[in-house]
PDB file of C-alpha atoms in Angstrom:
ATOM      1  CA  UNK A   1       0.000   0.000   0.000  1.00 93.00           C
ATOM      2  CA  UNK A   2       0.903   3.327  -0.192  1.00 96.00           C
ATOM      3  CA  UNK A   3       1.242   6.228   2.136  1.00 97.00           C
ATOM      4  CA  UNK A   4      -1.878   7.472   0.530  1.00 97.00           C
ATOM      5  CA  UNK A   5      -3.876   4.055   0.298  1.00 97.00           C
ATOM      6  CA  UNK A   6      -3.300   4.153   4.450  1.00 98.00           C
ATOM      7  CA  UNK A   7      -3.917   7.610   4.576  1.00 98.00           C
ATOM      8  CA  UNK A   8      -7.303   6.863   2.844  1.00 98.00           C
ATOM      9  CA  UNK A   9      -7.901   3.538   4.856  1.00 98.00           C
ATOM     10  CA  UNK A  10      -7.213   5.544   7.918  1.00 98.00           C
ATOM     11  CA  UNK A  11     -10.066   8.051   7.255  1.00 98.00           C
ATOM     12  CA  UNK A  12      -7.501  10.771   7.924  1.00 98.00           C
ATOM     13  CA  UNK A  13      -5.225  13.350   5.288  1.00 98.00           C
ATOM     14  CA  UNK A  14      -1.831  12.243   3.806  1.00 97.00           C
ATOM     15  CA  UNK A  15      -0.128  15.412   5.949  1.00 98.00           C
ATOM     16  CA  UNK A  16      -1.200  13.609   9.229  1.00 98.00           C
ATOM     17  CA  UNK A  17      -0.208  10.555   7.956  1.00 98.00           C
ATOM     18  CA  UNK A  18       3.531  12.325   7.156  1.00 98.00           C
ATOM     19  CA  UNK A  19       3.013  14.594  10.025  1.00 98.00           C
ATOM     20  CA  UNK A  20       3.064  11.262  12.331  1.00 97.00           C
ATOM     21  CA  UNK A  21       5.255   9.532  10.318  1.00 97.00           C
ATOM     22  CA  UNK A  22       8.312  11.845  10.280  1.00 97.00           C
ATOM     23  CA  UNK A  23       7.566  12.663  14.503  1.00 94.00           C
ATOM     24  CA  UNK A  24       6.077  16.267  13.757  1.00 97.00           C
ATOM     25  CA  UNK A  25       2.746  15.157  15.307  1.00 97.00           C
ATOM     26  CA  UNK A  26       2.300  12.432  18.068  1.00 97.00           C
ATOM     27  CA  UNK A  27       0.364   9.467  18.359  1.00 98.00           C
ATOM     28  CA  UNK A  28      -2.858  10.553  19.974  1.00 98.00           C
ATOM     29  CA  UNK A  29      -5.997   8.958  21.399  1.00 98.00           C
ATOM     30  CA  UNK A  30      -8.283   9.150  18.249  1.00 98.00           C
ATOM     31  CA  UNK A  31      -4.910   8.090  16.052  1.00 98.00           C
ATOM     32  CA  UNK A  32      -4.053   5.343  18.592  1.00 98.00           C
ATOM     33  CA  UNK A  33      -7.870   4.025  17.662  1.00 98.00           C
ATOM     34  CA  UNK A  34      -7.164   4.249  14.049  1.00 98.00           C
ATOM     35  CA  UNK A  35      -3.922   2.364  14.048  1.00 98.00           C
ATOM     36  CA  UNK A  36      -5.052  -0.047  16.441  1.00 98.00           C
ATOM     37  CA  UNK A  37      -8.060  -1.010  14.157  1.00 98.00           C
ATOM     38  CA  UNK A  38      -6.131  -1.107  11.075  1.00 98.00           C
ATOM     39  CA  UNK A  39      -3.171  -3.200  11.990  1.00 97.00           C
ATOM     40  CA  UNK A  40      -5.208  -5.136  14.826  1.00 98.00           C
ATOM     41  CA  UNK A  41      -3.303  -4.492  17.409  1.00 97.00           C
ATOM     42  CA  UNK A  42      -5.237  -2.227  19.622  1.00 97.00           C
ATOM     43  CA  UNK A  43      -5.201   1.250  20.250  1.00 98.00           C
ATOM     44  CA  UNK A  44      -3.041   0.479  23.316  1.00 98.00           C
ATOM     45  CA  UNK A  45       0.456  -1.030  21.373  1.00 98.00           C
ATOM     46  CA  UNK A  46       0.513   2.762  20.142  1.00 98.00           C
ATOM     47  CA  UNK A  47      -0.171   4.686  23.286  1.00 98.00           C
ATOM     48  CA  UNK A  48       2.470   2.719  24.938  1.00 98.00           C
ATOM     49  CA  UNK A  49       5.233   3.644  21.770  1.00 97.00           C
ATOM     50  CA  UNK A  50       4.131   7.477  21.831  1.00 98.00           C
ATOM     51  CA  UNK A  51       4.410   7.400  25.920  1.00 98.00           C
ATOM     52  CA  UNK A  52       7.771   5.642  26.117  1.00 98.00           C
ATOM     53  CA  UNK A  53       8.761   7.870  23.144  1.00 96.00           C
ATOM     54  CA  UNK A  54       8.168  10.887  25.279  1.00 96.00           C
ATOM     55  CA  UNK A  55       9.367  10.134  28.300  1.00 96.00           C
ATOM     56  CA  UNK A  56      12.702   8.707  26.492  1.00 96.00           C
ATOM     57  CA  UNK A  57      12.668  12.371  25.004  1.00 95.00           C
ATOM     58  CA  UNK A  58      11.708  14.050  28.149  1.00 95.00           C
ATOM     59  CA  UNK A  59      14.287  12.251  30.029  1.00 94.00           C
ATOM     60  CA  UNK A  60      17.093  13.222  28.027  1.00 94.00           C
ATOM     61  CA  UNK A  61      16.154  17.049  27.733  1.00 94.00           C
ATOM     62  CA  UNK A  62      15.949  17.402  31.683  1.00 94.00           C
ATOM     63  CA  UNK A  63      18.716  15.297  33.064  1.00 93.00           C
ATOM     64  CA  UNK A  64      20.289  18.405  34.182  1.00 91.00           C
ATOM     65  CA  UNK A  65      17.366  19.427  36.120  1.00 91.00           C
ATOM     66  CA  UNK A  66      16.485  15.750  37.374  1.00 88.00           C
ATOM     67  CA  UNK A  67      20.492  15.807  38.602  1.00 89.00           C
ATOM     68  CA  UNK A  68      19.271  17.824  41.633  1.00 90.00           C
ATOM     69  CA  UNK A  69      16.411  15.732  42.770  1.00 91.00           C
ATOM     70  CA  UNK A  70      17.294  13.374  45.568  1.00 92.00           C
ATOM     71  CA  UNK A  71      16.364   9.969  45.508  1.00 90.00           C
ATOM     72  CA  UNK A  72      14.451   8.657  48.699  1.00 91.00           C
ATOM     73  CA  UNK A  73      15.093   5.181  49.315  1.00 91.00           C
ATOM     74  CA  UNK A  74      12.174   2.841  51.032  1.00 86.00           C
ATOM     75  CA  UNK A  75      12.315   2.300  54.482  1.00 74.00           C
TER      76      UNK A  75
END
């Protein structure tokens, strides 16, 4: 298929498609839905990419301010 044909079997516009595909949009609840249906994998498989995706990003960009936050350690 092409990036159109899924565009069209998505029910969305070829610029989200590209949009998502080249990480200038995220994966959201409504898309999660849509790519869950049309690779059968539920909406959940794609939450879980775009959340470990931001946190991974998130992460990296604050490490300098997450340097000054102790750790507490159970008791």
């Amino acid at each position: 298929m092409t990036k159109a044909d899924i565009a069209r079997a998505l029910g969305i516009f070829r610029a989200q498609l590209y949009a998502l595909l080249t990480e200038k949009a995220p994966v959201t609840a409504a898309m999660a839905l849509r790519l869950g249906r049309f690779f059968g994998n539920g909406p959940e498989h794609w939450l879980n990419i775009q959340s470990n995706y931001d946190l991974e990003v998130l992460s990296l960009s604050m490490a300098r301010e997450f340097a000054h936050i102790p750790q507490m350690n159970a008791a």
